[in-house]
Short mmCIF file of N, CA and C in Angstrom, two decimals:
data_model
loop_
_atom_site.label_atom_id
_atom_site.label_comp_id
_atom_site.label_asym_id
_atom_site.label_seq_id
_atom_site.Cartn_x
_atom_site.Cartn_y
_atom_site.Cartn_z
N UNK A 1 10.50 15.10 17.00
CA UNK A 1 11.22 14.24 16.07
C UNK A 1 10.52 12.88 15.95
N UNK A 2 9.72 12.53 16.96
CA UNK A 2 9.38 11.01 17.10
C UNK A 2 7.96 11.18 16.51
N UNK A 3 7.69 12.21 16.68
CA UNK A 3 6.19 12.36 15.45
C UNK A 3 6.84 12.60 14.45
N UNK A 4 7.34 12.83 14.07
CA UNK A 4 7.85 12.86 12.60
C UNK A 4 8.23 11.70 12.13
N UNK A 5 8.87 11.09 12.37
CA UNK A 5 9.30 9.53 12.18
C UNK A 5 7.68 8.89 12.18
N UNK A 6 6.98 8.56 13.47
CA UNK A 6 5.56 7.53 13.14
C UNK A 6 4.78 8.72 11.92
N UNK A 7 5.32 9.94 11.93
CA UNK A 7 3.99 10.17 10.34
C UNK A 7 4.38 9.61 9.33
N UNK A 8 5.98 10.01 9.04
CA UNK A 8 6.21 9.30 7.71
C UNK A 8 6.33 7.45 7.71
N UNK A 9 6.51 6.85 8.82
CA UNK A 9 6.16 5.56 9.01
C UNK A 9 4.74 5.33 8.30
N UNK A 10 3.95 5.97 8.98
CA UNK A 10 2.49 6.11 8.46
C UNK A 10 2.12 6.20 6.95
N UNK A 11 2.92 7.22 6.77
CA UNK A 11 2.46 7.16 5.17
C UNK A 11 3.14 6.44 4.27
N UNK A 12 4.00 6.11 4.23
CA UNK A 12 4.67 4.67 3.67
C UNK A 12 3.99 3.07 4.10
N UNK A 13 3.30 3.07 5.40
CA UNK A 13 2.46 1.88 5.25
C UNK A 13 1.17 2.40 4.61
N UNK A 14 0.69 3.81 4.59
CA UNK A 14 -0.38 3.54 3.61
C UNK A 14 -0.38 3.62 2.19
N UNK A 15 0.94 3.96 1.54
CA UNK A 15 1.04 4.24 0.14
C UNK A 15 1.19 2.19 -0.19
N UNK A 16 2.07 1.82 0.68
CA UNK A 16 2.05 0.17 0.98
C UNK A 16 0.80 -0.32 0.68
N UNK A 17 0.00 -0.01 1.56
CA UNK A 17 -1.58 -0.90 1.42
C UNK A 17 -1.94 -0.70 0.25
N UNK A 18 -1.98 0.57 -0.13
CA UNK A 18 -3.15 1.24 -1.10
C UNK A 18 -2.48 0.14 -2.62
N UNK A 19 -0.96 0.08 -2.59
CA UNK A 19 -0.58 -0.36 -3.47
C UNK A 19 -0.89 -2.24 -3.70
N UNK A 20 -1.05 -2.67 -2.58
CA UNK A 20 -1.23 -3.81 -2.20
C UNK A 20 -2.57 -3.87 -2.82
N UNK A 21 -3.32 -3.16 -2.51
CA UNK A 21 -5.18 -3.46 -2.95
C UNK A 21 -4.98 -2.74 -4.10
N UNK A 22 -4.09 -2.07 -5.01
CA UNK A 22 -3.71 -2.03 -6.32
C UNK A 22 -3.93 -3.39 -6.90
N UNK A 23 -2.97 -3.36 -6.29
CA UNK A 23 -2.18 -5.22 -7.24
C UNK A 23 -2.78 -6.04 -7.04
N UNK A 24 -3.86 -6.17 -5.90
CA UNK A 24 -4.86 -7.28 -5.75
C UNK A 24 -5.80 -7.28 -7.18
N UNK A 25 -5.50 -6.54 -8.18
CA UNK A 25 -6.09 -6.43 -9.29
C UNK A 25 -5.58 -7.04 -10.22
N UNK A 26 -5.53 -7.99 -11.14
CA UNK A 26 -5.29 -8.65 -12.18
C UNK A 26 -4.66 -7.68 -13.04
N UNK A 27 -5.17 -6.43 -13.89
CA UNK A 27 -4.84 -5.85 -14.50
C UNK A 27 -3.79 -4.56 -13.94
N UNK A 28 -3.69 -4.52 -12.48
CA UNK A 28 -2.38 -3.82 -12.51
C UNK A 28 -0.89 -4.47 -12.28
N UNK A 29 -1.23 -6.00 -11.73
CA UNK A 29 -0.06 -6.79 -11.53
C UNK A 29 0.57 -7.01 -13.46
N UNK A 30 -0.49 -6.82 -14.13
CA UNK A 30 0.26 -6.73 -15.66
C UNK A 30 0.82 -5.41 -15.92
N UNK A 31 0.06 -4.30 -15.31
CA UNK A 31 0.80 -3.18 -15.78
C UNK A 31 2.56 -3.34 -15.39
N UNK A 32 2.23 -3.66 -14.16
CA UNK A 32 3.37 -3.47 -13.15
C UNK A 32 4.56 -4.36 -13.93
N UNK A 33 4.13 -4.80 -14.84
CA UNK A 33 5.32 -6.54 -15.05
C UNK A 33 5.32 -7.67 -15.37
N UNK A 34 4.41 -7.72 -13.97
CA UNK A 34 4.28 -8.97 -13.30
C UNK A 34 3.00 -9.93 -14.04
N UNK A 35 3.02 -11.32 -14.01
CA UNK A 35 1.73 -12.00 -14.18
C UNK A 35 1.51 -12.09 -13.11
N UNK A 36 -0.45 -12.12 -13.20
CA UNK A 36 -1.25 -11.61 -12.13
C UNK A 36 -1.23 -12.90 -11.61
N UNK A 37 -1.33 -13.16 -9.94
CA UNK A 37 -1.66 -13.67 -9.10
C UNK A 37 -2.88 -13.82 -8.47
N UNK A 38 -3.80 -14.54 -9.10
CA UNK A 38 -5.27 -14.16 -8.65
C UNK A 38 -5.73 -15.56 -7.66
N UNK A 39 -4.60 -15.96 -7.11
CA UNK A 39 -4.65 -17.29 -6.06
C UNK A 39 -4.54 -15.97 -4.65
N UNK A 40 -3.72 -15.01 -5.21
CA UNK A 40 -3.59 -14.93 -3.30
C UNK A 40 -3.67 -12.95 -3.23
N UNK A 41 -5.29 -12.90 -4.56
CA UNK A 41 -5.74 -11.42 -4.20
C UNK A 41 -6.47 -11.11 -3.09
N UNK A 42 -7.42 -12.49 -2.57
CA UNK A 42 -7.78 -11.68 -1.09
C UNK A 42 -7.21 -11.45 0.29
N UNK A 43 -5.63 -12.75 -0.30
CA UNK A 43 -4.77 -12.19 0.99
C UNK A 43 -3.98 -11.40 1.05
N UNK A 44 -3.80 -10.56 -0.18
CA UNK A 44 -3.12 -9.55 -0.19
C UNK A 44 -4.28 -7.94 0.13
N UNK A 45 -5.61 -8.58 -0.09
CA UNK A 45 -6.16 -7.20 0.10
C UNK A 45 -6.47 -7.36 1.97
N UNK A 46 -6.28 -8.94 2.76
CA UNK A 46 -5.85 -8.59 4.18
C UNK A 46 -5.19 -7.95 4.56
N UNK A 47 -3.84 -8.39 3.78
CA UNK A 47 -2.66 -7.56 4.68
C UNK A 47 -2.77 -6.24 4.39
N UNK A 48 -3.62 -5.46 3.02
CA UNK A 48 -3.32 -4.31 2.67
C UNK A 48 -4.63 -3.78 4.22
N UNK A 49 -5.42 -4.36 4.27
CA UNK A 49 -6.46 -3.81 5.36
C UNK A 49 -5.64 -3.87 7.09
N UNK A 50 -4.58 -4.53 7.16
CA UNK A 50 -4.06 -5.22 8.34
C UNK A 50 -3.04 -3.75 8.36
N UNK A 51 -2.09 -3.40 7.25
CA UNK A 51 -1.13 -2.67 6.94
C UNK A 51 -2.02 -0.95 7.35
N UNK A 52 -3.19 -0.51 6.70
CA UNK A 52 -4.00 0.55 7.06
C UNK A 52 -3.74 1.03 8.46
N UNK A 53 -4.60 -0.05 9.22
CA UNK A 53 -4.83 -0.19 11.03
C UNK A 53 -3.51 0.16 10.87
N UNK A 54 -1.98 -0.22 10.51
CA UNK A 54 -0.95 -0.12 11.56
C UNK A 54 -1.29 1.76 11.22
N UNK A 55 -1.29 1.87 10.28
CA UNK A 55 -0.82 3.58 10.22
C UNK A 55 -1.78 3.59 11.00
N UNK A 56 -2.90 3.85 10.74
CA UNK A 56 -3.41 4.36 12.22
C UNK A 56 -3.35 4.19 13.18
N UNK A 57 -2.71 3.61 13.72
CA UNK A 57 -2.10 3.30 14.74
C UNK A 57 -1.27 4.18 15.05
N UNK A 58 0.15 3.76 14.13
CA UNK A 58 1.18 5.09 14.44
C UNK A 58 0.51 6.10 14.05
N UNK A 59 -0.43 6.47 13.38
CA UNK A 59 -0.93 8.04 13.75
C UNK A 59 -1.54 8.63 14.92
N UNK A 60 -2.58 7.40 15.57
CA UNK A 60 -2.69 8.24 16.90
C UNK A 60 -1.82 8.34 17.95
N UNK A 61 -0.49 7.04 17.80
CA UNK A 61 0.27 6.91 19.08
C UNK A 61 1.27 8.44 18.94
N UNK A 62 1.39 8.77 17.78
CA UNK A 62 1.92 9.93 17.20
C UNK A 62 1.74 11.45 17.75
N UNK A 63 0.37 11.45 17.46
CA UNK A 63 -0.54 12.80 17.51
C UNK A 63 -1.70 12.75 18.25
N UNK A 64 -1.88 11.70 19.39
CA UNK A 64 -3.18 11.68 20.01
C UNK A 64 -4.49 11.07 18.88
N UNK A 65 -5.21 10.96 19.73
CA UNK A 65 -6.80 10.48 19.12
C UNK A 65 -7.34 11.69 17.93
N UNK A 66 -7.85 12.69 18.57
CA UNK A 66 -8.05 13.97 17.59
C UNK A 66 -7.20 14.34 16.14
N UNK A 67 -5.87 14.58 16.22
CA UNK A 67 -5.74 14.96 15.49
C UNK A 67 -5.19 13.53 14.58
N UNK A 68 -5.03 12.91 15.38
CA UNK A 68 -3.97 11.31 14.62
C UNK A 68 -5.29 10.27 13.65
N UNK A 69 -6.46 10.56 13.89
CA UNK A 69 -7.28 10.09 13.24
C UNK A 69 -7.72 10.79 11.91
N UNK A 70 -7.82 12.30 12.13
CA UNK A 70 -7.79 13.15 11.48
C UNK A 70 -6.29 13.17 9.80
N UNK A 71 -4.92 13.05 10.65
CA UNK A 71 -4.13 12.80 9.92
C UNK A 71 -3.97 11.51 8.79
N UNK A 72 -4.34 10.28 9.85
CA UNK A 72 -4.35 9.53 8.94
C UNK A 72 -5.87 9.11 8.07
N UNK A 73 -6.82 9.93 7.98
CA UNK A 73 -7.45 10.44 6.76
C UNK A 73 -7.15 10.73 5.55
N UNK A 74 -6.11 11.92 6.46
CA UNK A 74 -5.56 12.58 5.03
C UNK A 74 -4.64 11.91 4.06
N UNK A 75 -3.72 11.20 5.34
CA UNK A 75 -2.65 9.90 4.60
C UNK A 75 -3.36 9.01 3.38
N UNK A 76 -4.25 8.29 3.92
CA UNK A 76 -4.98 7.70 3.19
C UNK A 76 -5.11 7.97 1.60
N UNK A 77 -6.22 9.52 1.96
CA UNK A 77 -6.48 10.54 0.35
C UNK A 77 -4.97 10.51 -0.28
N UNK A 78 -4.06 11.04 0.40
CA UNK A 78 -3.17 11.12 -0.26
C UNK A 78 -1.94 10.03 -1.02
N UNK A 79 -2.25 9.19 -0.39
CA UNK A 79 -1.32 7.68 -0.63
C UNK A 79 -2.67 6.90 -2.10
N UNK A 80 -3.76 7.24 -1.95
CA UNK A 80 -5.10 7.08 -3.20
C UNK A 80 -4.34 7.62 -4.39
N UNK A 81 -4.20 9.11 -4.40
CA UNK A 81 -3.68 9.40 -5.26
C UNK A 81 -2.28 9.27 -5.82
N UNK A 82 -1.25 9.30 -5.04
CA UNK A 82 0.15 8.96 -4.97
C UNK A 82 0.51 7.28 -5.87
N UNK A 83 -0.91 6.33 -5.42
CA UNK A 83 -0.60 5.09 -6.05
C UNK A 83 -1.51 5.26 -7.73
N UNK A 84 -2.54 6.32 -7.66
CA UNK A 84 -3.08 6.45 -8.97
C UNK A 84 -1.96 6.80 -9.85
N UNK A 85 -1.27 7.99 -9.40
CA UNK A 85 -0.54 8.29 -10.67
C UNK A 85 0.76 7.34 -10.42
N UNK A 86 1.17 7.20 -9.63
CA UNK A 86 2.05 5.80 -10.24
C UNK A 86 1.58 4.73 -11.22
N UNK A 87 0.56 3.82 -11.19
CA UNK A 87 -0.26 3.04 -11.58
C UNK A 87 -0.21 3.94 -13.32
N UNK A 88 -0.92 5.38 -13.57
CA UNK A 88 -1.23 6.24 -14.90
C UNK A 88 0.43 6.39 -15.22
N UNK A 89 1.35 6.69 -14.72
CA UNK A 89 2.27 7.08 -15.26
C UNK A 89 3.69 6.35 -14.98
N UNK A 90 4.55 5.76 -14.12
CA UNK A 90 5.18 4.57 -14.26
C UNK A 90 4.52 3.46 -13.21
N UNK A 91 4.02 2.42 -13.86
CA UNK A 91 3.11 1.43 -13.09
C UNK A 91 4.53 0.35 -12.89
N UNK A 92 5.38 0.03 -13.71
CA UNK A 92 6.64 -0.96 -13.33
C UNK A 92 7.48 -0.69 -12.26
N UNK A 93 7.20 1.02 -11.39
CA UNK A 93 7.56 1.20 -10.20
C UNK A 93 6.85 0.51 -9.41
N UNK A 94 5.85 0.13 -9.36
CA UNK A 94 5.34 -1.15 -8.23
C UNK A 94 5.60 -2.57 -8.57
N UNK A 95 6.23 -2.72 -9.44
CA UNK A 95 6.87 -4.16 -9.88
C UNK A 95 7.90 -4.93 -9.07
N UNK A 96 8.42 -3.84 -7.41
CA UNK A 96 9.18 -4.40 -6.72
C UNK A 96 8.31 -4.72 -5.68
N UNK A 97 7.17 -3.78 -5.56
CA UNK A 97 6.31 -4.87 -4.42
C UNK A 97 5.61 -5.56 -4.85
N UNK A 98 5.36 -6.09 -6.79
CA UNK A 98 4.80 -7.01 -6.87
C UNK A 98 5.66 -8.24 -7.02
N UNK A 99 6.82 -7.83 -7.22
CA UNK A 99 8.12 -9.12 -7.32
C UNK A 99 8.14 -9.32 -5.51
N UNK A 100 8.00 -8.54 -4.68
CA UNK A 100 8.01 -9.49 -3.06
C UNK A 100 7.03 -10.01 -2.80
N UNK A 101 5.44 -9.40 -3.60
CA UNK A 101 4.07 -10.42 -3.10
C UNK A 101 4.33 -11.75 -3.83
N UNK A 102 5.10 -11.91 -4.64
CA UNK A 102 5.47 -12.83 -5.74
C UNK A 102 6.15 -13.73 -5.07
N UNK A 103 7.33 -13.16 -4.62
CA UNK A 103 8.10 -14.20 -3.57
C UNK A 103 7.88 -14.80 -2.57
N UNK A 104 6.64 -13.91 -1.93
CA UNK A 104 6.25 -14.66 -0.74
C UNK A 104 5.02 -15.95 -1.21
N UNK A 105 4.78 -15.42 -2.37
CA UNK A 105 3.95 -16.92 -2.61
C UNK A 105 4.98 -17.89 -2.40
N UNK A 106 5.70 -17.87 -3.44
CA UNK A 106 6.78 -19.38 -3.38
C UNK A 106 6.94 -20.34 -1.83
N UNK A 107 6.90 -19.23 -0.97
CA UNK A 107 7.19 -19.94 0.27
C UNK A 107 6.73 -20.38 1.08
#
């Protein structure tokens, strides 16, 4: 049960990142909604690189070295594509993590 919990932990911080180094893009923070934020795209493509490491993290504390490195590979590929077709087909579904990268500027 507790690998199950850190995988899907895992893949929700990488669909997170991937979306994060989305939006670090000018032209998807417009798809999304939002006006682009191009003051704070390379600290959002940190945290999206900071956010990665955690899944891997919970993937090996998960599944060991072997296969937990292996898994979160696949997380990765799959959170790539998961944020492509969001982005091709409703892109204003990431308009709530671009309305919180939004908020955390203010502060």
């Amino acid at each position: 049960m507790l690998e199950a919990l850190l995988t899907l932990a895992a893949a929700l911080a990488c669909y997170l990142a991937l979306a994060l180094l989305a939006l670090s893009q000018d032209d998807h923070w417009s798809r999304a909604g939002m006006a682009p934020a191009t003051t704070l795209a390379r600290y959002w493509r940190y945290v999206a690189v900071i956010t990665l490491m955690l899944a891997g993290a919970l993937c090996v504390a998960g599944h060991g070295t072997g296969f937990g490195l292996l898994l979160w590979v696949m997380l990765i590929g799959a959170a790539i594509v998961a944020v492509a077709l969001t982005l091709s087909w409703r892109p204003q579904w990431l308009g709530s993590i671009a309305r919180g990268a939004r908020s955390l500027q203010t502060r």
